[in-house]
XYZ file of C-alpha atoms in Angstrom:
724
model
C -16.175 -0.087 27.816
C -13.002 -0.764 25.729
C -12.022 0.642 22.104
C -12.349 -1.050 19.156
C -8.750 -1.135 17.482
C -7.899 -1.226 13.680
C -4.656 -2.332 12.668
C -3.750 -1.504 9.063
C -0.067 -1.160 6.994
C 0.617 2.371 7.001
C 1.082 5.421 9.640
C -0.263 7.306 6.515
C -3.037 4.861 6.035
C -3.879 5.041 9.937
C -3.826 8.551 10.276
C -6.444 9.055 7.262
C -8.811 6.331 8.503
C -8.738 8.068 12.331
C -9.804 11.090 10.858
C -13.252 9.650 9.907
C -13.935 7.632 12.984
C -15.005 8.610 16.233
C -13.044 8.334 19.831
C -14.336 4.418 20.104
C -11.563 3.666 17.629
C -8.094 3.579 17.741
C -6.298 2.923 14.474
C -2.503 1.898 14.547
C -0.172 0.663 11.900
C 2.323 -2.650 11.800
C 4.518 -0.791 9.185
C 4.416 -3.711 6.768
C 5.441 -7.403 7.434
C 5.610 -7.942 11.473
C 6.880 -11.212 11.157
C 8.887 -12.781 8.459
C 11.638 -15.466 7.668
C 15.254 -14.786 9.483
C 17.810 -13.164 7.468
C 20.795 -14.918 8.954
C 19.714 -18.695 8.224
C 17.482 -20.734 5.852
C 14.659 -20.539 7.759
C 12.769 -23.270 6.188
C 12.146 -26.515 8.379
C 11.787 -29.672 6.557
C 10.324 -32.388 8.290
C 8.683 -35.650 6.033
C 8.189 -33.387 2.999
C 6.739 -30.580 5.165
C 7.854 -27.384 4.625
C 7.666 -25.493 8.100
C 8.829 -21.813 8.034
C 10.363 -20.418 10.864
C 8.846 -17.072 10.918
C 10.513 -14.491 13.618
C 9.413 -11.078 14.525
C 11.790 -8.795 12.773
C 14.216 -6.445 14.622
C 12.619 -3.246 13.483
C 9.327 -4.645 14.676
C 10.230 -5.697 17.968
C 8.759 -2.846 20.003
C 6.066 -2.268 17.287
C 4.620 -5.620 18.103
C 5.111 -5.132 21.715
C 2.589 -2.180 21.247
C 0.313 -3.915 19.471
C 0.277 -6.492 21.980
C -0.462 -3.871 24.698
C -3.214 -2.508 22.967
C -5.052 -5.736 21.729
C -5.598 -6.278 25.793
C -7.262 -2.987 25.864
C -9.636 -3.622 23.038
C -13.005 -5.482 22.989
C -12.921 -5.912 18.996
C -9.802 -6.120 17.053
C -10.126 -5.471 13.209
C -7.396 -6.534 10.190
C -7.759 -4.050 7.928
C -4.613 -4.589 5.823
C -4.309 -4.646 2.132
C -6.993 -6.664 -0.167
C -4.075 -8.405 -1.896
C -1.976 -11.471 -0.886
C 0.669 -10.080 1.067
C -1.601 -7.886 3.073
C -3.893 -11.020 3.889
C -0.578 -12.508 4.998
C 0.524 -9.732 6.767
C -3.138 -10.106 8.910
C -2.293 -13.673 9.714
C 0.950 -12.744 11.257
C 0.036 -9.969 13.138
C -2.864 -12.317 14.438
C -0.360 -14.564 15.677
C 1.523 -12.260 17.420
C -1.415 -10.986 19.131
C -2.069 -14.853 20.428
C -5.473 -14.595 18.135
C -6.789 -17.351 15.645
C -6.332 -15.719 12.477
C -9.624 -16.844 10.860
C -11.708 -15.879 14.155
C -10.210 -12.057 13.784
C -12.868 -9.856 11.950
C -11.078 -8.681 8.510
C -12.351 -5.427 6.634
C -11.191 -4.709 3.297
C -11.526 -1.470 1.175
C -10.563 -0.280 -2.409
C -10.325 3.155 -1.470
C -9.883 5.301 1.760
C -12.912 7.327 2.287
C -15.351 7.787 5.106
C -18.149 5.901 3.319
C -15.593 2.927 2.258
C -14.779 2.506 5.667
C -17.838 2.565 7.370
C -19.382 0.117 4.821
C -16.372 -2.222 5.661
C -16.592 -1.823 9.536
C -20.277 -3.067 8.483
C -19.438 -5.979 6.402
C -16.232 -7.732 7.941
C -14.971 -11.242 6.526
C -12.366 -13.438 7.788
C -8.797 -14.057 7.102
C -8.679 -16.094 3.631
C -6.471 -18.992 4.729
C -6.041 -19.779 1.027
C -4.274 -16.442 -0.340
C -2.224 -16.641 3.069
C -1.141 -20.043 2.277
C -0.419 -18.750 -1.871
C 1.630 -16.222 -0.081
C 3.906 -18.321 2.328
C 4.580 -20.605 -0.912
C 5.803 -17.624 -2.825
C 7.748 -16.695 0.176
C 9.034 -19.837 0.481
C 10.133 -20.669 -3.107
C 11.643 -17.023 -3.202
C 13.862 -18.380 -0.056
C 14.522 -21.625 -1.767
C 15.719 -20.339 -5.062
C 17.747 -17.170 -3.223
C 19.182 -19.175 -0.343
C 20.506 -22.023 -2.584
C 21.453 -20.713 -5.574
C 22.525 -17.268 -4.838
C 25.719 -18.376 -2.839
C 26.551 -20.585 -5.642
C 26.546 -17.899 -8.252
C 28.497 -15.594 -5.957
C 31.152 -19.080 -5.006
C 31.382 -19.774 -8.846
C 31.162 -16.045 -10.542
C 31.420 -13.054 -7.729
C 30.692 -11.565 -4.713
C 27.028 -10.182 -4.443
C 25.249 -12.201 -6.968
C 21.162 -13.315 -6.818
C 19.095 -15.349 -8.620
C 15.364 -15.483 -8.169
C 12.381 -16.918 -10.337
C 10.659 -13.340 -11.310
C 14.363 -11.721 -11.306
C 16.205 -14.462 -13.472
C 13.594 -14.427 -15.987
C 13.436 -10.818 -16.318
C 17.092 -10.651 -16.800
C 17.127 -13.288 -19.398
C 14.678 -11.558 -21.702
C 16.811 -8.401 -21.188
C 19.813 -10.245 -22.167
C 17.680 -12.191 -25.003
C 17.245 -8.615 -26.489
C 20.720 -7.724 -26.361
C 22.236 -11.034 -28.045
C 19.582 -9.935 -31.075
C 21.157 -6.693 -31.218
C 24.627 -7.812 -31.729
C 23.557 -10.142 -34.036
C 21.593 -7.911 -36.149
C 22.621 -7.072 -39.455
C 20.972 -4.299 -41.333
C 19.405 -4.943 -44.678
C 19.137 -1.898 -47.106
C 16.017 -1.570 -49.188
C 14.557 1.602 -51.091
C 11.373 2.989 -51.282
C 9.651 4.890 -54.388
C 7.657 8.527 -53.677
C 5.866 10.530 -56.180
C 4.333 13.863 -55.517
C 1.047 14.985 -57.284
C -0.718 18.226 -56.748
C 2.152 18.447 -53.564
C 0.767 15.330 -52.211
C 3.080 12.452 -51.358
C 2.399 8.903 -52.619
C 4.045 5.889 -52.389
C 4.613 3.407 -55.436
C 2.677 0.155 -54.385
C 3.158 -1.964 -57.846
C 5.315 -1.836 -60.586
C 4.740 -3.849 -63.578
C 1.531 -5.295 -62.329
C 3.351 -6.765 -59.315
C 2.761 -5.701 -55.977
C 5.923 -4.570 -54.272
C 7.004 -5.920 -50.948
C 9.231 -4.450 -48.660
C 12.445 -5.938 -49.842
C 11.844 -5.695 -53.662
C 13.919 -3.016 -54.284
C 17.378 -3.400 -52.752
C 19.931 -1.209 -54.511
C 20.161 2.707 -55.515
C 20.702 1.405 -59.208
C 17.385 -1.003 -59.201
C 15.824 2.206 -57.714
C 16.941 5.031 -59.745
C 16.504 2.805 -63.165
C 12.646 3.024 -61.784
C 12.705 6.771 -61.433
C 13.793 7.343 -64.668
C 11.107 4.846 -66.163
C 8.224 6.626 -64.147
C 9.332 10.040 -64.515
C 8.058 10.963 -67.703
C 4.621 9.333 -67.489
C 1.306 10.667 -66.471
C -1.372 9.013 -64.195
C -4.994 8.430 -64.028
C -6.988 8.545 -60.648
C -8.232 4.963 -60.734
C -10.128 4.804 -57.480
C -10.682 7.025 -54.335
C -11.471 5.104 -51.229
C -13.521 6.984 -48.561
C -14.316 5.328 -44.788
C -14.996 6.167 -41.483
C -12.322 4.190 -38.780
C -12.521 4.551 -34.781
C -9.460 4.894 -32.175
C -11.208 3.360 -29.181
C -10.937 4.694 -25.889
C -8.454 3.389 -23.785
C -9.306 1.399 -20.676
C -8.614 2.449 -17.009
C -5.419 1.508 -15.584
C -4.298 -1.200 -13.733
C -0.969 -1.184 -12.350
C 1.098 -2.313 -15.000
C -0.468 -0.219 -17.576
C -0.029 2.907 -14.982
C 3.913 2.110 -14.669
C 4.029 2.166 -18.409
C 2.308 5.334 -19.298
C 3.909 7.625 -16.492
C 7.111 6.469 -17.712
C 6.482 7.020 -21.511
C 4.428 10.188 -20.572
C 5.666 11.843 -17.485
C 9.198 10.477 -17.212
C 8.891 8.571 -13.926
C 10.551 4.936 -12.932
C 8.161 2.456 -11.857
C 9.153 2.823 -8.449
C 8.598 6.664 -8.378
C 4.963 5.794 -9.875
C 4.121 2.999 -7.088
C 5.255 5.419 -4.158
C 3.306 8.461 -5.496
C 0.252 6.101 -6.009
C 1.065 4.850 -2.655
C 0.376 8.520 -0.930
C -2.935 9.223 -3.324
C -4.289 5.897 -2.141
C -3.375 6.079 1.639
C -4.643 9.895 1.951
C -3.660 13.570 1.024
C -4.829 17.027 1.901
C -7.690 17.973 0.048
C -10.130 20.817 0.018
C -12.761 18.087 1.514
C -9.910 16.966 4.396
C -7.548 14.499 4.229
C -8.761 11.494 2.590
C -7.341 8.958 -0.353
C -7.901 10.291 -3.369
C -7.355 6.969 -5.912
C -8.587 3.635 -5.481
C -6.031 0.560 -4.424
C -3.065 0.927 -7.027
C -1.669 -2.881 -6.997
C -4.505 -4.565 -9.317
C -4.663 -6.429 -12.735
C -8.292 -5.907 -12.940
C -10.063 -3.436 -15.107
C -13.426 -3.598 -13.307
C -15.140 -0.321 -12.434
C -17.808 0.088 -9.568
C -21.401 0.798 -11.379
C -21.661 3.933 -8.932
C -18.196 5.289 -10.218
C -19.175 4.613 -13.718
C -22.268 6.560 -13.070
C -20.537 9.238 -11.507
C -17.929 9.599 -14.398
C -20.791 9.542 -16.865
C -22.617 12.605 -15.169
C -19.139 14.477 -14.937
C -18.577 14.211 -18.775
C -22.209 14.937 -19.736
C -22.063 18.090 -17.384
C -18.776 19.341 -18.163
C -17.733 18.345 -21.519
C -20.926 17.052 -23.527
C -23.835 14.772 -23.519
C -22.839 13.444 -26.744
C -19.366 12.456 -25.511
C -20.725 9.912 -22.749
C -20.711 6.306 -23.333
C -20.748 3.752 -20.566
C -18.191 0.690 -20.992
C -16.957 -2.299 -19.310
C -13.556 -3.949 -19.896
C -11.995 -7.229 -19.190
C -8.520 -7.984 -18.286
C -6.704 -10.620 -20.393
C -5.294 -12.352 -17.520
C -7.201 -15.099 -16.371
C -6.088 -14.616 -12.736
C -7.095 -10.706 -12.455
C -9.366 -10.605 -9.332
C -12.577 -8.927 -11.023
C -13.672 -8.066 -7.211
C -11.437 -5.342 -7.031
C -11.299 -2.433 -9.652
C -8.972 -0.558 -11.444
C -7.087 2.296 -10.384
C -9.700 5.350 -10.652
C -10.029 8.858 -8.594
C -12.274 8.248 -5.870
C -14.591 10.809 -6.403
C -14.181 12.598 -9.887
C -15.930 15.767 -8.811
C -12.607 16.118 -7.073
C -10.740 17.657 -10.619
C -7.115 18.175 -10.708
C -7.724 21.930 -10.732
C -9.000 21.575 -7.400
C -6.003 20.020 -6.166
C -3.623 22.629 -7.429
C -2.723 24.125 -4.162
C -2.559 20.571 -2.048
C -0.350 18.542 -4.113
C 3.114 18.445 -5.031
C 4.051 18.908 -8.798
C 4.461 15.285 -9.207
C 1.512 14.234 -7.180
C -0.761 16.246 -9.288
C 0.949 14.918 -12.526
C 0.199 11.093 -11.774
C -3.284 11.936 -9.956
C -4.099 13.837 -13.108
C -2.797 10.827 -15.778
C -5.306 8.812 -13.450
C -8.320 11.345 -13.522
C -8.160 11.790 -17.135
C -7.465 8.036 -18.118
C -10.802 6.789 -15.915
C -13.003 9.233 -18.095
C -11.718 8.821 -21.245
C -12.555 5.136 -20.513
C -16.288 6.400 -20.106
C -16.268 8.373 -23.240
C -17.036 7.540 -27.031
C -14.335 6.433 -29.714
C -12.866 9.254 -31.760
C -13.652 8.907 -35.203
C -11.592 9.719 -38.428
C -12.550 9.807 -42.336
C -9.735 7.985 -44.062
C -9.207 8.617 -48.146
C -7.312 6.652 -50.076
C -6.467 7.806 -53.433
C -5.046 5.319 -56.298
C -3.039 7.058 -59.377
C -2.430 4.315 -61.815
C -0.746 3.672 -65.239
C 0.045 0.488 -67.707
C 3.467 0.366 -65.670
C 3.051 1.642 -62.044
C 0.184 2.641 -59.363
C 0.819 4.968 -56.793
C -1.303 5.287 -53.489
C -1.779 8.894 -51.245
C -3.667 8.592 -48.045
C -5.104 10.838 -45.928
C -6.918 11.411 -43.027
C -9.118 14.095 -41.042
C -10.817 14.051 -37.550
C -14.571 13.610 -37.667
C -15.199 13.579 -33.790
C -12.663 13.623 -31.026
C -14.462 11.271 -28.359
C -11.937 10.673 -25.625
C -9.129 13.008 -27.014
C -11.362 15.782 -26.075
C -9.699 15.077 -22.334
C -6.811 12.290 -22.764
C -4.173 13.720 -25.236
C -4.340 14.836 -28.584
C -4.848 12.958 -31.877
C -2.100 13.591 -34.736
C -2.977 16.539 -37.246
C -5.183 15.934 -40.128
C -3.476 14.751 -43.492
C -5.587 16.900 -45.674
C -5.526 15.843 -49.523
C -6.378 18.079 -52.598
C -9.335 17.444 -54.738
C -9.067 14.525 -56.661
C -11.622 13.030 -59.003
C -12.052 9.308 -60.532
C -10.521 9.115 -64.421
C -8.709 12.445 -64.013
C -5.402 12.870 -65.489
C -2.645 13.693 -63.133
C 1.059 14.649 -63.616
C 3.934 13.792 -61.717
C 5.212 17.246 -59.725
C 8.161 14.962 -58.431
C 9.665 11.570 -58.139
C 12.165 10.333 -55.938
C 13.962 7.207 -54.223
C 14.594 6.936 -50.401
C 17.272 4.676 -48.907
C 16.219 2.843 -45.880
C 17.918 -0.067 -43.560
C 16.357 -2.251 -41.278
C 16.702 -1.029 -37.670
C 17.795 -3.814 -34.841
C 15.158 -4.118 -32.061
C 14.863 -1.579 -29.356
C 16.234 -2.549 -26.177
C 13.559 -2.480 -23.509
C 12.791 0.601 -20.785
C 11.663 -0.324 -18.073
C 8.128 0.636 -19.446
C 8.221 -1.810 -22.302
C 9.860 -4.433 -19.693
C 6.964 -4.470 -17.669
C 4.818 -4.863 -20.672
C 6.357 -7.758 -21.561
C 6.283 -9.398 -18.036
C 2.483 -9.051 -17.770
C 2.331 -10.524 -21.302
C 3.986 -13.649 -20.524
C 2.509 -14.173 -17.236
C 5.859 -13.251 -15.165
C 5.129 -11.918 -11.850
C 1.932 -10.054 -10.097
C 1.250 -6.322 -9.963
C 3.337 -6.186 -6.974
C 6.462 -7.407 -8.394
C 7.079 -5.327 -11.125
C 8.570 -2.426 -9.879
C 10.808 -4.107 -7.451
C 11.894 -6.427 -9.711
C 13.348 -4.045 -12.305
C 14.960 -2.139 -8.686
C 16.602 -5.234 -7.853
C 18.657 -5.771 -11.195
C 19.533 -2.278 -11.284
C 20.634 -2.789 -7.608
C 22.759 -6.014 -8.324
C 24.382 -4.372 -11.037
C 22.461 -6.898 -13.547
C 21.175 -3.879 -16.234
C 22.334 -0.064 -16.440
C 19.932 2.279 -17.744
C 21.136 4.902 -20.470
C 19.137 7.090 -22.549
C 16.378 5.222 -20.480
C 17.116 2.045 -22.125
C 17.878 -1.375 -20.082
C 21.642 -2.265 -21.097
C 22.495 -5.733 -19.632
C 26.365 -5.777 -18.097
C 28.633 -8.494 -18.683
C 28.007 -10.010 -15.209
C 24.260 -10.163 -16.478
C 25.793 -12.464 -19.360
C 27.613 -14.242 -17.205
C 24.999 -14.957 -14.753
C 22.470 -16.250 -17.456
C 24.561 -18.315 -19.700
C 25.428 -20.285 -16.543
C 21.876 -20.298 -15.381
C 20.559 -21.394 -19.048
C 23.182 -24.243 -18.640
C 22.573 -25.702 -15.176
C 19.338 -24.381 -14.287
C 16.881 -24.052 -17.375
C 13.793 -23.659 -15.346
C 14.847 -20.652 -13.607
C 15.262 -18.519 -16.696
C 12.445 -19.978 -18.335
C 9.687 -17.613 -19.006
C 6.832 -20.476 -19.352
C 8.244 -22.068 -16.257
C 7.915 -18.956 -14.125
C 4.718 -18.012 -15.774
C 3.340 -21.586 -14.632
C 4.351 -21.421 -11.201
C 2.510 -18.095 -11.031
C -0.670 -20.015 -11.938
C 0.466 -22.681 -9.566
C -0.014 -19.580 -6.877
C -3.043 -18.597 -8.060
C -4.477 -22.174 -7.939
C -3.342 -22.175 -4.237
C -5.131 -18.588 -3.391
C -7.947 -20.371 -5.014
C -8.432 -23.701 -2.849
C -7.294 -25.562 -6.251
C -3.937 -26.834 -5.107
C -2.170 -27.337 -1.799
C 0.926 -25.307 -1.238
C 2.973 -28.150 0.709
C 2.323 -30.119 -2.586
C 3.901 -27.461 -4.782
C 6.659 -26.526 -2.427
C 7.503 -30.151 -2.388
C 7.048 -30.508 -6.525
C 9.627 -27.670 -6.947
C 12.007 -28.285 -3.993
C 13.407 -32.082 -4.552
C 14.511 -31.610 -8.341
C 15.698 -28.137 -7.678
C 18.135 -29.320 -4.980
C 19.330 -32.198 -7.058
C 20.384 -29.536 -9.563
C 22.206 -27.609 -6.952
C 24.286 -30.467 -6.105
C 25.382 -31.074 -9.678
C 26.076 -27.357 -10.155
C 28.194 -27.420 -7.148
C 30.443 -30.310 -8.899
C 29.938 -28.760 -12.833
C 29.660 -25.208 -12.680
C 33.739 -24.259 -13.471
C 34.510 -21.236 -11.431
C 34.298 -17.845 -13.715
C 35.911 -15.438 -11.020
C 38.123 -12.811 -12.538
C 41.693 -12.900 -11.373
C 44.257 -11.202 -12.916
C 47.922 -10.921 -11.970
C 49.574 -7.610 -11.704
C 52.984 -8.766 -11.420
C 53.453 -7.755 -7.742
C 54.203 -10.023 -4.246
C 52.030 -9.631 -1.338
C 53.387 -7.516 1.515
C 52.156 -10.311 3.617
C 52.891 -13.414 2.291
C 55.015 -13.198 -0.814
C 52.617 -14.557 -3.130
C 50.925 -12.958 -6.303
C 48.689 -9.959 -5.997
C 45.693 -10.010 -8.584
C 42.846 -8.418 -9.813
C 39.577 -9.528 -8.271
C 35.993 -8.116 -8.470
C 33.579 -7.847 -5.353
C 30.379 -6.282 -4.693
C 31.906 -3.089 -4.821
C 34.225 -3.385 -7.813
C 37.475 -4.532 -8.801
C 39.989 -4.611 -5.892
C 43.592 -6.078 -5.192
C 43.984 -9.230 -3.444
C 46.101 -11.994 -2.593
C 46.036 -14.811 -4.822
C 46.334 -17.158 -1.713
C 43.115 -16.463 -0.503
C 41.822 -17.833 2.281
C 44.698 -18.122 4.042
C 45.898 -14.912 3.405
C 43.114 -12.227 3.304
C 45.446 -9.323 2.155
C 43.312 -6.682 0.069
C 43.731 -2.991 -0.914
C 41.655 -1.053 -3.120
C 42.440 -0.946 -6.984
C 44.380 2.447 -7.582
C 44.316 2.877 -11.588
C 46.817 4.310 -13.131
C 46.130 7.824 -14.463
C 46.270 7.969 -18.286
C 48.492 11.268 -19.175
C 47.206 13.427 -22.179
C 48.583 16.924 -23.624
C 45.788 18.506 -23.014
C 46.618 21.653 -20.367
C 44.558 22.943 -17.982
C 42.804 25.786 -18.812
C 42.593 26.779 -15.406
C 46.481 26.462 -13.725
C 48.719 25.103 -16.769
C 49.091 21.450 -15.501
C 48.761 18.554 -17.439
C 44.830 16.948 -17.586
C 44.977 13.363 -17.135
C 42.083 10.556 -17.848
C 40.309 9.533 -14.516
C 37.247 7.381 -14.172
C 33.968 8.255 -12.488
C 30.393 7.292 -12.478
C 29.400 7.819 -15.833
C 32.777 6.721 -17.538
C 36.260 8.548 -18.197
C 36.959 12.416 -18.132
C 39.861 15.006 -17.886
C 40.857 15.936 -14.580
C 43.607 18.339 -13.494
C 46.928 16.463 -12.658
C 47.610 19.181 -9.979
C 44.328 17.736 -7.871
C 43.472 18.594 -5.184
C 44.942 21.984 -5.167
C 42.911 22.453 -8.920
C 39.879 20.707 -8.849
C 39.075 21.710 -13.048
C 37.650 18.713 -14.922
C 35.666 18.662 -18.172
C 34.424 16.187 -20.579
C 36.744 13.712 -22.390
C 35.160 14.111 -25.405
C 33.605 17.431 -27.158
C 29.869 17.248 -26.650
C 27.514 16.476 -29.767
C 26.630 19.503 -31.455
C 23.315 20.286 -33.541
C 24.613 21.324 -36.834
C 21.287 22.277 -38.338
C 19.239 23.851 -35.322
C 20.266 26.507 -32.627
C 19.084 27.591 -29.242
C 15.430 29.033 -29.937
C 16.353 31.816 -26.723
C 19.746 32.796 -27.465
C 20.690 31.873 -31.090
C 23.639 29.691 -29.828
C 24.380 26.172 -30.529
C 22.746 23.153 -28.929
C 24.569 20.501 -27.596
C 24.012 16.981 -26.056
C 24.536 16.848 -22.518
C 24.571 14.616 -19.418
C 23.617 15.009 -16.053
C 22.835 12.389 -13.200
C 18.953 12.211 -14.355
C 20.279 11.441 -17.810
C 21.245 12.768 -21.203
C 19.326 16.030 -22.611
C 19.721 18.649 -24.890
C 21.026 22.270 -23.332
C 22.349 25.563 -24.918
C 26.111 25.855 -25.510
C 26.075 29.430 -23.704
C 24.916 27.951 -20.192
C 24.642 29.185 -17.353
C 23.500 32.718 -19.526
C 20.870 30.707 -21.084
C 18.987 27.996 -19.523
C 17.336 26.396 -22.522
C 16.974 22.423 -22.311
C 14.811 19.887 -24.073
C 14.700 16.456 -22.944
C 14.479 15.271 -26.447
C 16.584 16.026 -29.558
C 15.308 19.050 -31.092
C 15.144 19.342 -35.206
C 14.813 22.392 -37.083
C 11.077 22.653 -37.675
C 8.624 25.248 -35.850
C 5.445 24.438 -33.828
C 2.399 25.372 -36.338
C 0.740 26.321 -32.958
C 3.151 28.779 -30.909
C 6.001 28.907 -33.364
C 8.710 27.263 -30.916
C 11.051 24.765 -31.347
C 9.894 21.182 -31.768
C 11.688 17.853 -31.254
C 11.598 14.002 -32.322
C 10.441 11.686 -29.512
C 8.671 7.736 -29.370
C 5.319 8.348 -28.065
C 2.914 5.386 -28.005
C 5.270 3.712 -30.201
C 5.484 5.995 -33.016
C 7.938 8.645 -34.433
C 6.352 12.035 -33.474
C 7.624 15.393 -33.297
C 6.589 17.530 -30.135
C 7.005 20.930 -29.255
C 9.350 22.009 -26.699
C 7.214 24.443 -24.803
C 3.374 23.562 -25.633
C 3.750 19.883 -26.061
C 1.682 19.702 -29.642
C 2.529 16.559 -31.254
C 2.035 15.345 -34.705
C 3.485 11.963 -36.345
C 7.078 12.354 -38.403
């Protein structure tokens, strides 16, 4: 009797599944897409408005394809067990073709988690390859090839080599560039606020001479000071005391986009890193109960939860936290294309706690699993409840409002984060006369919009319907690899090249950078997957007008290549040498290219300084490295001394909590941070800017940061948080 062959995508998944099955099963991996469009040519044959992809077995899959064919010949049954999304469906389709089988005839098994029970259940309930999903993936692949193969060379020809364009990447880049335009055009606006202190509690002036104050009503220091002088001697009556109960809703379980966002803001993981770790947790890791997957499928836009998983979470909450915390909840995603048959990202078995896995997972794997685990439990817990209190203090000229809040019931906060600290107010009684302890005016300036982080860009893409769960992380990685954006202080900064590319696309290919057009195209692909649209018609509707724009662009887009003369003749042909920009930066080339192909590296002239090397006494010169300019000894390579061009920023009012030294701003390959000036003797560091404030819980130093779109203080040691 021949074996049953199960074909999956990754070796890790194959190994985990093999552990669950007996000797009658063989599990092998295709290692991703086994067939694809050729890299060296367009790869799409167009005949009578039909788009015929010219698929080839990729070079790195030749041996794998051969092995699969040999194993398939010996198998009684071949199961396609690739991931349950469009890419997985297409991979299964291509595997069937190289085996010489009809895709719709092979049993297709799917599962949202890699556990023994899930695999057994899938084998008992196979389905067939969904050709509508395959066609949706093919349409996406061909659309991307058409744009990339036709538009990218045009950008390379007109602007510089190495540039690329794409439906999703160009729309995403325009979002980043548009935000930078807003920031550059921004002009700060001055405004003032008035605060009054009553019984040591601060309130804000909300009415003045019967008029409700708006944000920009007090525009100058003089205006603010006149109000302070007028109100300072007056007394106030407590005109109203408001008390009400408010709730903070428990969070939904994670889907791909929210997992990437929260892992970025709370763990500092890039979207690429988050997905890489989540893939391992899904495919299988060592646990106390053997090697198994411990989270559900990580590429999903669904918030659905299986009934069995919900019951297990509620039981765990009742047993380990308290019956009063448990509350069954269902969540619906806002995305109209979400596939509710899929599940949200959750732990496979809530009985497998993060504590149980401490000796099995790596540090980063444990961090991500803990985040997913706690978020899932929190999603099935009661809302947190607060009592809010507003005190209104009034006289015939003005009104102040003091606000306080205290926690009544912590609800989901019991496992997921900490609520902000209570703001308790002193005792006030209605009608009571109260004197001002102090009154002050505070100057403010409006701030420009924030640059996008990787997390906030994903949130924006999701809200606009651009891309899908599988595309968020690769898109952001591509923008960085193409030198379109740089990450500084965790913010995305577009380069000059990005502005040039987007300005060109806006003028000549507006649809490619239009968020609505890109989102509509995603909906078209969803319609193909749902058998509501023909994939060939969608390609035809896009292709014909797009090619006309390409032809027009060839004629109308002016050359924007950078070519700066350097006043030196070419040693080969005598023409003038110029500085050009290529894929790997600037270089010197002959202006008579392509007839003369002379090139050489650009050797920047060293800038001399008056600074002496503190190791050998030679002059220091300014050089440029990956992270900008720095000072280097001119006696290199005999002396390799270097130092920063500028003295690092020193925090004036904060000292190192370990040794009392100065705290300075430093940088490394991972970005900027704050450390002790006595390094390496003192190894104090902080990711966020320390402030002169002690933690009320452990007494250590606190730092200021943004958390969930709020400015907070966070203890560097125990992570206690409170609002600024």
